[in-house]
Short mmCIF file of the C-alpha atoms (twelve columns), coordinates in Angstrom:
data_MODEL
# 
_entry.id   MODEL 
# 
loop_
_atom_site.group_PDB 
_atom_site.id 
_atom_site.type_symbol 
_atom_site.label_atom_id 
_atom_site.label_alt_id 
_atom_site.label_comp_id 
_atom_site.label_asym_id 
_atom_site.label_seq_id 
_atom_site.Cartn_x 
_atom_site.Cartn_y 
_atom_site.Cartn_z 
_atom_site.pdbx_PDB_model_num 
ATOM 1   C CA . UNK A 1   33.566 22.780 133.918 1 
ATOM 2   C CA . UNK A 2   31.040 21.769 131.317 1 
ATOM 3   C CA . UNK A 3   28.729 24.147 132.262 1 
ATOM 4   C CA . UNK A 4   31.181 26.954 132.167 1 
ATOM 5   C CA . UNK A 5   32.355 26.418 128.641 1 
ATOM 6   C CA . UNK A 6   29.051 26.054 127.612 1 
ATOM 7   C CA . UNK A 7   28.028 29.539 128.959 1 
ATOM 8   C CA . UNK A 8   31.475 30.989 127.819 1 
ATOM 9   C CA . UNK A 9   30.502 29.832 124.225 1 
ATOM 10  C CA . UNK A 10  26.904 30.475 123.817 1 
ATOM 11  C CA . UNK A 11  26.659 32.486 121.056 1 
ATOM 12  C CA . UNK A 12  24.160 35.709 122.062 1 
ATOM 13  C CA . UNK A 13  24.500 38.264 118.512 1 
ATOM 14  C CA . UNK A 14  26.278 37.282 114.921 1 
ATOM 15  C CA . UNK A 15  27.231 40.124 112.574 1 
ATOM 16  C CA . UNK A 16  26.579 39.250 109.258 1 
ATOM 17  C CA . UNK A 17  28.648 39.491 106.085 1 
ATOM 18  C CA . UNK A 18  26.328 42.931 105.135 1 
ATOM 19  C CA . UNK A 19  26.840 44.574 108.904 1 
ATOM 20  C CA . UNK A 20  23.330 43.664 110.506 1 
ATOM 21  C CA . UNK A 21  23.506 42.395 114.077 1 
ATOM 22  C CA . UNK A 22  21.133 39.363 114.581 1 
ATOM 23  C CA . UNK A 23  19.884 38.362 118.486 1 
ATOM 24  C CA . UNK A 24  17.395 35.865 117.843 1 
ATOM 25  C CA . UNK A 25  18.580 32.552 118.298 1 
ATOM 26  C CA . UNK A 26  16.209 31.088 115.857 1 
ATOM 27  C CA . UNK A 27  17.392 33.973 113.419 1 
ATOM 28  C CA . UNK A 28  21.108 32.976 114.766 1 
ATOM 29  C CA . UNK A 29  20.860 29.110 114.095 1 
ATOM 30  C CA . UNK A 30  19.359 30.221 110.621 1 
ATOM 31  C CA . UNK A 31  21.874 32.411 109.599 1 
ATOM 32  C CA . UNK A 32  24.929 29.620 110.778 1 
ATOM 33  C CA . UNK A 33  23.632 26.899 108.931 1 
ATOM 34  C CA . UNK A 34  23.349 29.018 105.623 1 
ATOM 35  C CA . UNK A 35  26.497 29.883 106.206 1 
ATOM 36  C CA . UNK A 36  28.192 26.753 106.431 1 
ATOM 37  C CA . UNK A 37  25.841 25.560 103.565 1 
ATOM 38  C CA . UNK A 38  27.686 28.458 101.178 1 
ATOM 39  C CA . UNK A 39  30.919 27.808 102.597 1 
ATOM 40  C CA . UNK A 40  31.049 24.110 102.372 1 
ATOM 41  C CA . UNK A 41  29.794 24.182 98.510  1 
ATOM 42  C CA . UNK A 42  31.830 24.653 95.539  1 
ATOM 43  C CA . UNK A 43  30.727 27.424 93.718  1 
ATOM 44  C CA . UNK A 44  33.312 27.278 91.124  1 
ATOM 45  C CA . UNK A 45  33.616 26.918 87.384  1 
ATOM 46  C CA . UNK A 46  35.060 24.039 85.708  1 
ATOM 47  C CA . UNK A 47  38.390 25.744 83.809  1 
ATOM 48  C CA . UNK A 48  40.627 23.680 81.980  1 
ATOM 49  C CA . UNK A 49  43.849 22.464 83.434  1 
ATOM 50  C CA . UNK A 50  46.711 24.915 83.209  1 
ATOM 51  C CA . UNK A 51  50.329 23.142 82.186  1 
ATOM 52  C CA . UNK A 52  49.222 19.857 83.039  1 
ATOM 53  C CA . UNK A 53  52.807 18.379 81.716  1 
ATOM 54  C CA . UNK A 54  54.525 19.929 85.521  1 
ATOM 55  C CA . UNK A 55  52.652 16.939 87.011  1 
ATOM 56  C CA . UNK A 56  55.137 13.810 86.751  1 
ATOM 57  C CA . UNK A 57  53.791 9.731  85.857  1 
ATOM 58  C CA . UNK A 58  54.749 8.716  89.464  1 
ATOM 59  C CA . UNK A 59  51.916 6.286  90.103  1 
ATOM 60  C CA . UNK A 60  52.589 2.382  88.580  1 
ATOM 61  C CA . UNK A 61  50.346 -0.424 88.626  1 
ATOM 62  C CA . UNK A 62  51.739 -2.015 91.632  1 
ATOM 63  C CA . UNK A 63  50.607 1.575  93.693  1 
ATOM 64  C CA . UNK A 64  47.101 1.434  92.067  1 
ATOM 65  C CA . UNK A 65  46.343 -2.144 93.360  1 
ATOM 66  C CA . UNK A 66  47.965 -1.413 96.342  1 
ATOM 67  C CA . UNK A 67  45.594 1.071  97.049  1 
ATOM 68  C CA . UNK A 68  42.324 -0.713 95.970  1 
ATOM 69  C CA . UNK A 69  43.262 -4.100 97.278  1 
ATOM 70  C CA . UNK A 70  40.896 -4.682 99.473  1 
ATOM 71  C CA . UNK A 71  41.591 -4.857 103.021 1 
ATOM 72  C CA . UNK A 72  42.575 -7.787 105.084 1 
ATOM 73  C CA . UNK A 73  40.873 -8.797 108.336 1 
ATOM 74  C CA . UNK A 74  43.864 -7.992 109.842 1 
ATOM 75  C CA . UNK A 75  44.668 -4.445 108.628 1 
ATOM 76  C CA . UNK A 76  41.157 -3.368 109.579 1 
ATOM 77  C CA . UNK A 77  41.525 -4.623 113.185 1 
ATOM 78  C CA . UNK A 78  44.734 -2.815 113.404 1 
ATOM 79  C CA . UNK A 79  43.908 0.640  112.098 1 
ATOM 80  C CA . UNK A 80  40.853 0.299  114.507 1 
ATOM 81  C CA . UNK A 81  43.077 0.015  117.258 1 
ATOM 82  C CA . UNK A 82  45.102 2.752  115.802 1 
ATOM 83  C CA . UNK A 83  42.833 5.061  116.147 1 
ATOM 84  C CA . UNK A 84  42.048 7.516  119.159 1 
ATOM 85  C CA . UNK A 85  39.551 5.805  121.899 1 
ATOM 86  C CA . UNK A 86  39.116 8.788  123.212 1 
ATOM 87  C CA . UNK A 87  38.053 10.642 120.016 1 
ATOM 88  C CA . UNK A 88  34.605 12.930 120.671 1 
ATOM 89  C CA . UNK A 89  31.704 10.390 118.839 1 
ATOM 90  C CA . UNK A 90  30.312 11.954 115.819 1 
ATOM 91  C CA . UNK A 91  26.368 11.756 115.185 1 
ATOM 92  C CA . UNK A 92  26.271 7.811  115.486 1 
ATOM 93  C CA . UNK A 93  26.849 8.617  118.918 1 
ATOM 94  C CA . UNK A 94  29.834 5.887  119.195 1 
ATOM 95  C CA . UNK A 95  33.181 6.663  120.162 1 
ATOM 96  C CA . UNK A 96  35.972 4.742  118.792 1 
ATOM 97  C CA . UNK A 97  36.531 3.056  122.203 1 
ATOM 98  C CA . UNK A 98  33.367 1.051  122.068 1 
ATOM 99  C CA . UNK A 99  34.282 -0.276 118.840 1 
ATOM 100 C CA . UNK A 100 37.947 -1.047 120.100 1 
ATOM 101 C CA . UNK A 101 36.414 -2.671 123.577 1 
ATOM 102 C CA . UNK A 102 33.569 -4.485 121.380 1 
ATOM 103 C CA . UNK A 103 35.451 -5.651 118.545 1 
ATOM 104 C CA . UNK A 104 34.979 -9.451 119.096 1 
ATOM 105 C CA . UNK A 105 31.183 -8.331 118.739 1 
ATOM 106 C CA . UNK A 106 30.983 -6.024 115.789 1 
ATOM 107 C CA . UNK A 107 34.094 -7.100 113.785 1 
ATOM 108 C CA . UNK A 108 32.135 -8.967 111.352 1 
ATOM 109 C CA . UNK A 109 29.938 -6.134 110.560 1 
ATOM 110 C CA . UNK A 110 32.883 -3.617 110.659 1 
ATOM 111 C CA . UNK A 111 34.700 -6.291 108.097 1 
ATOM 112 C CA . UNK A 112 31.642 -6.692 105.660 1 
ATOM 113 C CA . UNK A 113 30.927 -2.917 105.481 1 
ATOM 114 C CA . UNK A 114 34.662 -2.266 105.026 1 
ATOM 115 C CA . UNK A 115 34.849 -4.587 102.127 1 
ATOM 116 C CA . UNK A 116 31.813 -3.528 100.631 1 
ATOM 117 C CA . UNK A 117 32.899 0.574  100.154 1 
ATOM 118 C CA . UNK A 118 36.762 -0.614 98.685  1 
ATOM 119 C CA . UNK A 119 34.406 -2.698 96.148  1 
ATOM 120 C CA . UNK A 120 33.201 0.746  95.126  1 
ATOM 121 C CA . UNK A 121 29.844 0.876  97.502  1 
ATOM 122 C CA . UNK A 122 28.839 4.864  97.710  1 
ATOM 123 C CA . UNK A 123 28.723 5.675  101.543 1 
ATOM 124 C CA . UNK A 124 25.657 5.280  103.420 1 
ATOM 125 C CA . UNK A 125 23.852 8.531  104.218 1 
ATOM 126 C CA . UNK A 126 24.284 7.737  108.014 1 
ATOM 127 C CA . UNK A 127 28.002 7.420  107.847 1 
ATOM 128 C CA . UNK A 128 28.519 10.449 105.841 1 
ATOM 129 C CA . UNK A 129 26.355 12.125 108.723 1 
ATOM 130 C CA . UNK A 130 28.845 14.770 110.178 1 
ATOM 131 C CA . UNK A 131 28.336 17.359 113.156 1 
ATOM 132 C CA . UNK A 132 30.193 20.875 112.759 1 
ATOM 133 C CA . UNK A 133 31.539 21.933 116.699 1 
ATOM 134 C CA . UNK A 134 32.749 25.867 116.478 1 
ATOM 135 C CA . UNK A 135 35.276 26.715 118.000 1 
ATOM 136 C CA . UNK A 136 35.881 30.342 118.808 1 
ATOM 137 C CA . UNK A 137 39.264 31.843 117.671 1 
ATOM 138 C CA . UNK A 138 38.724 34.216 120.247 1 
ATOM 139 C CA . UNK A 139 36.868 35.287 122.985 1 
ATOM 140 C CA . UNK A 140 33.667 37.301 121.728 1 
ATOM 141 C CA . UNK A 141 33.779 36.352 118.404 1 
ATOM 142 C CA . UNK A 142 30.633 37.712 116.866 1 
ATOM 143 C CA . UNK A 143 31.154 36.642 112.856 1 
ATOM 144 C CA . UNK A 144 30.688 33.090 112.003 1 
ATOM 145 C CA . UNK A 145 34.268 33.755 109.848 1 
ATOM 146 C CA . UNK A 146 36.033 34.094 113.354 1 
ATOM 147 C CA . UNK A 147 34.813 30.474 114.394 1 
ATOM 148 C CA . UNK A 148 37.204 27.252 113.017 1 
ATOM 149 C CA . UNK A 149 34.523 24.495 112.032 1 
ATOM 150 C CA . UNK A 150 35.552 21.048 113.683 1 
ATOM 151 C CA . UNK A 151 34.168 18.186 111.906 1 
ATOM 152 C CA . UNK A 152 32.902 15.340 114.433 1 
ATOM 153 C CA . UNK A 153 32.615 12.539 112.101 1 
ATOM 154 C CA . UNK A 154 30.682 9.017  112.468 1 
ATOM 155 C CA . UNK A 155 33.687 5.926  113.208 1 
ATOM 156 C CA . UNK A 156 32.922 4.433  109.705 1 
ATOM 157 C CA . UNK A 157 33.757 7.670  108.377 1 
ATOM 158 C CA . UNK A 158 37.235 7.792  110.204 1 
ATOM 159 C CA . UNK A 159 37.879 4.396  109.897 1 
ATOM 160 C CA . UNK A 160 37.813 4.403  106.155 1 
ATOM 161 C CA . UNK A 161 39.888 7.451  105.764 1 
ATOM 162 C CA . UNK A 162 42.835 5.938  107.544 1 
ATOM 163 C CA . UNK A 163 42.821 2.852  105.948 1 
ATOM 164 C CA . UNK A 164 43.361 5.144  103.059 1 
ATOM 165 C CA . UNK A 165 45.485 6.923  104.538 1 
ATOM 166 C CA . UNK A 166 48.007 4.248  105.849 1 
ATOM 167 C CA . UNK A 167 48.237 3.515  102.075 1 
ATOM 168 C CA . UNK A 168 49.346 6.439  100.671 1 
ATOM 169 C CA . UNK A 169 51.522 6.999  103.363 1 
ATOM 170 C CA . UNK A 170 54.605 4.483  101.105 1 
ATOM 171 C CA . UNK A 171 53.699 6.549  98.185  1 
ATOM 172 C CA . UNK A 172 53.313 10.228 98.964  1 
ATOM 173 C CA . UNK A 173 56.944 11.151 99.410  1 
ATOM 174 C CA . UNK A 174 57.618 10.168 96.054  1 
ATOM 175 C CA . UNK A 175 55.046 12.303 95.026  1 
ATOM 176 C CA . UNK A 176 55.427 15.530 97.420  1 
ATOM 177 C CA . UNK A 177 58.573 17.515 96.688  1 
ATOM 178 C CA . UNK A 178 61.221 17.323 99.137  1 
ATOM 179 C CA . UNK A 179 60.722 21.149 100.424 1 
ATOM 180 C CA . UNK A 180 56.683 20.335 101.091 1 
ATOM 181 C CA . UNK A 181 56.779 18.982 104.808 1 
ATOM 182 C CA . UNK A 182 53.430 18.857 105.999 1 
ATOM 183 C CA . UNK A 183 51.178 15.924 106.381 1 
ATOM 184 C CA . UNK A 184 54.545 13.344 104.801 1 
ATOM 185 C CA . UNK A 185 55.673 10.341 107.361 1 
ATOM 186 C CA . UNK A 186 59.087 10.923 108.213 1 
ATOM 187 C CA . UNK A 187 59.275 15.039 107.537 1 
ATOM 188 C CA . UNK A 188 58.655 17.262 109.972 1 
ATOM 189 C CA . UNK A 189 57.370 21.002 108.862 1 
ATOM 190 C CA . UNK A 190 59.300 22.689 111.393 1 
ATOM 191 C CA . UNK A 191 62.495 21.895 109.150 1 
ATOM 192 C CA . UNK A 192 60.686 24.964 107.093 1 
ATOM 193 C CA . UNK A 193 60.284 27.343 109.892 1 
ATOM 194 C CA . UNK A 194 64.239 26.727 110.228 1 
ATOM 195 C CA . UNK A 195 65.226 27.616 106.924 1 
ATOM 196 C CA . UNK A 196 63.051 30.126 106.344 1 
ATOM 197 C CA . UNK A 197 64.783 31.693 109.393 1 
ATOM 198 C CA . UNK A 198 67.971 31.553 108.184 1 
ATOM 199 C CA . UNK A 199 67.182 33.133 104.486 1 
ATOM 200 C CA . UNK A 200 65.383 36.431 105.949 1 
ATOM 201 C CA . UNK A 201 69.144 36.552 108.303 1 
ATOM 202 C CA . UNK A 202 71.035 36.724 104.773 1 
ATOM 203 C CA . UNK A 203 68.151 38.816 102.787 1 
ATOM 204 C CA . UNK A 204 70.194 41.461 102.960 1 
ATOM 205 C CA . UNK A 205 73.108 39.667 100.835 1 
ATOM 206 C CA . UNK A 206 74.158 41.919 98.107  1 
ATOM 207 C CA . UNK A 207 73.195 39.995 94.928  1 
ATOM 208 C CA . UNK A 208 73.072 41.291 91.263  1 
ATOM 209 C CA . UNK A 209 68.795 41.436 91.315  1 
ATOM 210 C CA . UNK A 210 68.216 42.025 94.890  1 
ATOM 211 C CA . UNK A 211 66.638 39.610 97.373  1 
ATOM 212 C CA . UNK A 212 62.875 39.132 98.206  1 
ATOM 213 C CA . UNK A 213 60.763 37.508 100.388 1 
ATOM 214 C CA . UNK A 214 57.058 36.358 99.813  1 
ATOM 215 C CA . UNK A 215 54.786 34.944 102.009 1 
ATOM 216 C CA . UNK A 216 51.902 33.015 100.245 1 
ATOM 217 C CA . UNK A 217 48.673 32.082 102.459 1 
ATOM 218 C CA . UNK A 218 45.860 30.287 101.359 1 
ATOM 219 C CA . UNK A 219 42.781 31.432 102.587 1 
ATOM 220 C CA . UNK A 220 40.441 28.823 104.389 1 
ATOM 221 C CA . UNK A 221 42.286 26.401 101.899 1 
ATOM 222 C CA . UNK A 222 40.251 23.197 102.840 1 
ATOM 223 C CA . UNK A 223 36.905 25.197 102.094 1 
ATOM 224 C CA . UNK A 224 38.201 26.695 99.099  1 
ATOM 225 C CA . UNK A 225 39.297 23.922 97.036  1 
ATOM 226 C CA . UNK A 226 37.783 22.635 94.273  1 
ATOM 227 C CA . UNK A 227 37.414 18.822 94.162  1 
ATOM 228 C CA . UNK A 228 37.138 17.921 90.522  1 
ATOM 229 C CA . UNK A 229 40.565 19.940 90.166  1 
ATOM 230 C CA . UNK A 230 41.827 18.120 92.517  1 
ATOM 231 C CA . UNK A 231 40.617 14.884 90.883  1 
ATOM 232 C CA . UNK A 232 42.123 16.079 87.837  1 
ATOM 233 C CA . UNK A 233 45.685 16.304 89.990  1 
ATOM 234 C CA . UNK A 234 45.515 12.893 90.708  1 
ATOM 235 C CA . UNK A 235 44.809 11.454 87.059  1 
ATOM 236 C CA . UNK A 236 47.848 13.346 86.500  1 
ATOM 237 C CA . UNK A 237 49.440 11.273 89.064  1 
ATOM 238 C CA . UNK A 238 48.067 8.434  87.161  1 
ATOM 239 C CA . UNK A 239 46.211 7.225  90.546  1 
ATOM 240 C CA . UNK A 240 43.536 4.828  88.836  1 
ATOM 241 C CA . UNK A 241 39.964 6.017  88.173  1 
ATOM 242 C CA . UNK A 242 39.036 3.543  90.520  1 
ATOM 243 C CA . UNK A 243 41.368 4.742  93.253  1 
ATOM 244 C CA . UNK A 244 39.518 8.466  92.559  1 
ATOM 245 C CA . UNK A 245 36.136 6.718  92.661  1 
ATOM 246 C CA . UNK A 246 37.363 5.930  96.331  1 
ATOM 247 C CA . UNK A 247 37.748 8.709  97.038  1 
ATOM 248 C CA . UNK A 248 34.873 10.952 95.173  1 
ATOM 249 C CA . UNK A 249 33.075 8.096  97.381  1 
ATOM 250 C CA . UNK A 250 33.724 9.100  100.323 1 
ATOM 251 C CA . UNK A 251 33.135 12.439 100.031 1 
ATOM 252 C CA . UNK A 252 30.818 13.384 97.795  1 
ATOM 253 C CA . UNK A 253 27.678 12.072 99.913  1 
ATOM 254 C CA . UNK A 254 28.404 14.043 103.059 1 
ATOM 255 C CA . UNK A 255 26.333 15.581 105.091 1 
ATOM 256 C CA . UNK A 256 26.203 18.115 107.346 1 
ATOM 257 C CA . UNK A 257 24.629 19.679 110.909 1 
ATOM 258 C CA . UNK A 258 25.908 22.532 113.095 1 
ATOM 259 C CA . UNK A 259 26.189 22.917 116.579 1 
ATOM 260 C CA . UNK A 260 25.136 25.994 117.665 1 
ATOM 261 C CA . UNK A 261 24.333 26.576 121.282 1 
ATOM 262 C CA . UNK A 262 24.500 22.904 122.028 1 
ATOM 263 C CA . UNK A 263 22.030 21.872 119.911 1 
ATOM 264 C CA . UNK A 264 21.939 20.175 116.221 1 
ATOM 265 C CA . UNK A 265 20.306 22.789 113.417 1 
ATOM 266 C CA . UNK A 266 20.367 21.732 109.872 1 
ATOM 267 C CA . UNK A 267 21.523 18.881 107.507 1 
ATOM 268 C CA . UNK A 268 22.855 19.875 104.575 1 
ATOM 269 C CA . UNK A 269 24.581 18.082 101.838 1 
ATOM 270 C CA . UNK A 270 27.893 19.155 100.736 1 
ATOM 271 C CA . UNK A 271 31.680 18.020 99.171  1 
ATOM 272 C CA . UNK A 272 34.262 19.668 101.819 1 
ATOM 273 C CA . UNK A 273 34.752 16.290 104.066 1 
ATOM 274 C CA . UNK A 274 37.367 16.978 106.556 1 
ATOM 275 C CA . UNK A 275 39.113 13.888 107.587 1 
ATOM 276 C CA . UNK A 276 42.886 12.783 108.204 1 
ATOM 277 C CA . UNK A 277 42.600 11.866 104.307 1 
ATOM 278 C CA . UNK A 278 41.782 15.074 103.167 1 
ATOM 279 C CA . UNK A 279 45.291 16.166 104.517 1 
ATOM 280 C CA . UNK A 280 46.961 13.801 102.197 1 
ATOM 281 C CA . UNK A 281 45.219 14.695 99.497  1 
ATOM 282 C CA . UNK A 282 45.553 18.074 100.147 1 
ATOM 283 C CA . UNK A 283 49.476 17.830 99.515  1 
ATOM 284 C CA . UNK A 284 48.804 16.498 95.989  1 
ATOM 285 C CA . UNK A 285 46.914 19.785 95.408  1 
ATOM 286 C CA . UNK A 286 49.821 21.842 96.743  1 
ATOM 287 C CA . UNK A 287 52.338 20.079 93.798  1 
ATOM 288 C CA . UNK A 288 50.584 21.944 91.796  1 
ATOM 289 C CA . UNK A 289 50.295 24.992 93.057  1 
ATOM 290 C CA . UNK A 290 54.008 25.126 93.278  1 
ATOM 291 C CA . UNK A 291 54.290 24.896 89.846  1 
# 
């Protein structure tokens, strides 16, 4: 089974952006990993914040040491058993499973680095570490556009993110509007699909201005935002600076390698972390937009 997937997803040619057709696989590993490089980068201009006064006070005191407290033996052991055993291992080569089996082992190591990053620690380059699995969208994709980047991240990495995570889960539904779904305990985004079904049944309704439709879609969204907007959001918010320290933390040391016909090419630094966390943030960027 392995072996057939692997064949099935060997890539053999890549069209580039400017039409040329590329064989080589040393030309092919080249051109992927200076393609993720560019597409994992901001290249954007800081622009000031447009009608910052939409964004409500919502965060108190009470959230922001919430948030920062740091963690309790006990919360760590249970978001470690929380998470997936069976989870692919990212490049520390450790799936979550040996950590979960092993705990009585490593716990106290687990604990002390866990404590250490929610004192305001930077990440280690060899958690950041992060392998990039493409996935074809469809069979004989040829463009690296047509392949969905899966991040395979070390077990700090994921471990840290839902910690965070769990937090803000109590305090993102006061944030997110009621009609945002996605990514908030408790709301389900087929609710959406729903009622956007029953609006195009009446869009024919006579009303005084006529009746449209639009359908919005951000393109490559995660790769696309900028982070120091987003960090801007969330002072809005009035999430502490130390909260978004956390979280600049834990993302702004990441790095990258791509798999590409089974093997590792690269290591790159770059910004667009993609973790369960990045989800939740990702609503607080879409308040905005809807605004």
């Amino acid at each position: 089974m392995d072996n057939r997937n692997t064949t099935k997803n060997y890539i053999h040619k890549i069209i580039k952006s400017d039409g040329t057709i590329i064989d080589s696989e040393e030309l092919i590993c080249k051109s992927g990993v200076e393609h993720f490089r560019n597409r994992f980068n901001d290249h954007f201009t800081n622009a000031p914040l447009m009608n910052p006064h939409v964004i409500p006070h919502i965060i108190n005191d009470f959230d922001n040491d919430y948030l920062y407290l740091l963690p309790y033996d006990v919360e760590i052991y249970n978001v470690v058993m929380d998470l997936n055993g069976d989870s692919i291992a990212g490049p520390d080569g450790f799936t979550t499973k040996f950590f979960q089996k092993c705990w009585d082992i490593v716990k106290v190591d687990i604990i002390d680095a866990v404590i250490d990053f929610f004192k305001g620690s930077p990440y280690l380059k060899f958690f950041t570490s992060t392998n990039i699995v493409l996935i074809p969208k469809i069979v004989g994709d040829n463009k690296w556009n047509d392949f969905r980047p899966i991040s395979l991240c070390s077990f700090f990495n994921k471990l840290i993110s839902k910690i965070i995570s769990k937090r803000l889960e109590s305090i993102l539904p006061r944030i997110i509007s009621c009609n945002q779904t996605g990514f908030v305990k408790g709301r389900i985004i087929f609710d959406n699909v729903l009622l956007t079904q029953e609006l195009a049944h009446e869009i024919n309704t006579k009303v005084k201005c006529g009746n449209i439709i639009l359908k919005l879609d951000i393109s490559k969204p995660y790769d696309n935002l900028n982070w120091n907007f987003l960090y801007k959001v969330l002072s809005l918010f009035d999430f502490s600076d130390f909260f978004i320290k956390l979280i600049k933390n834990s993302i702004d040391n990441c790095h990258f390698s791509v798999i590409i016909n089974s093997r590792n090419h690269g290591f790159f630094k770059s910004c667009k972390k993609r973790s369960h966390l990045f989800e939740y943030i990702f609503t607080c960027f879409q308040k905005k937009l809807t605004h």
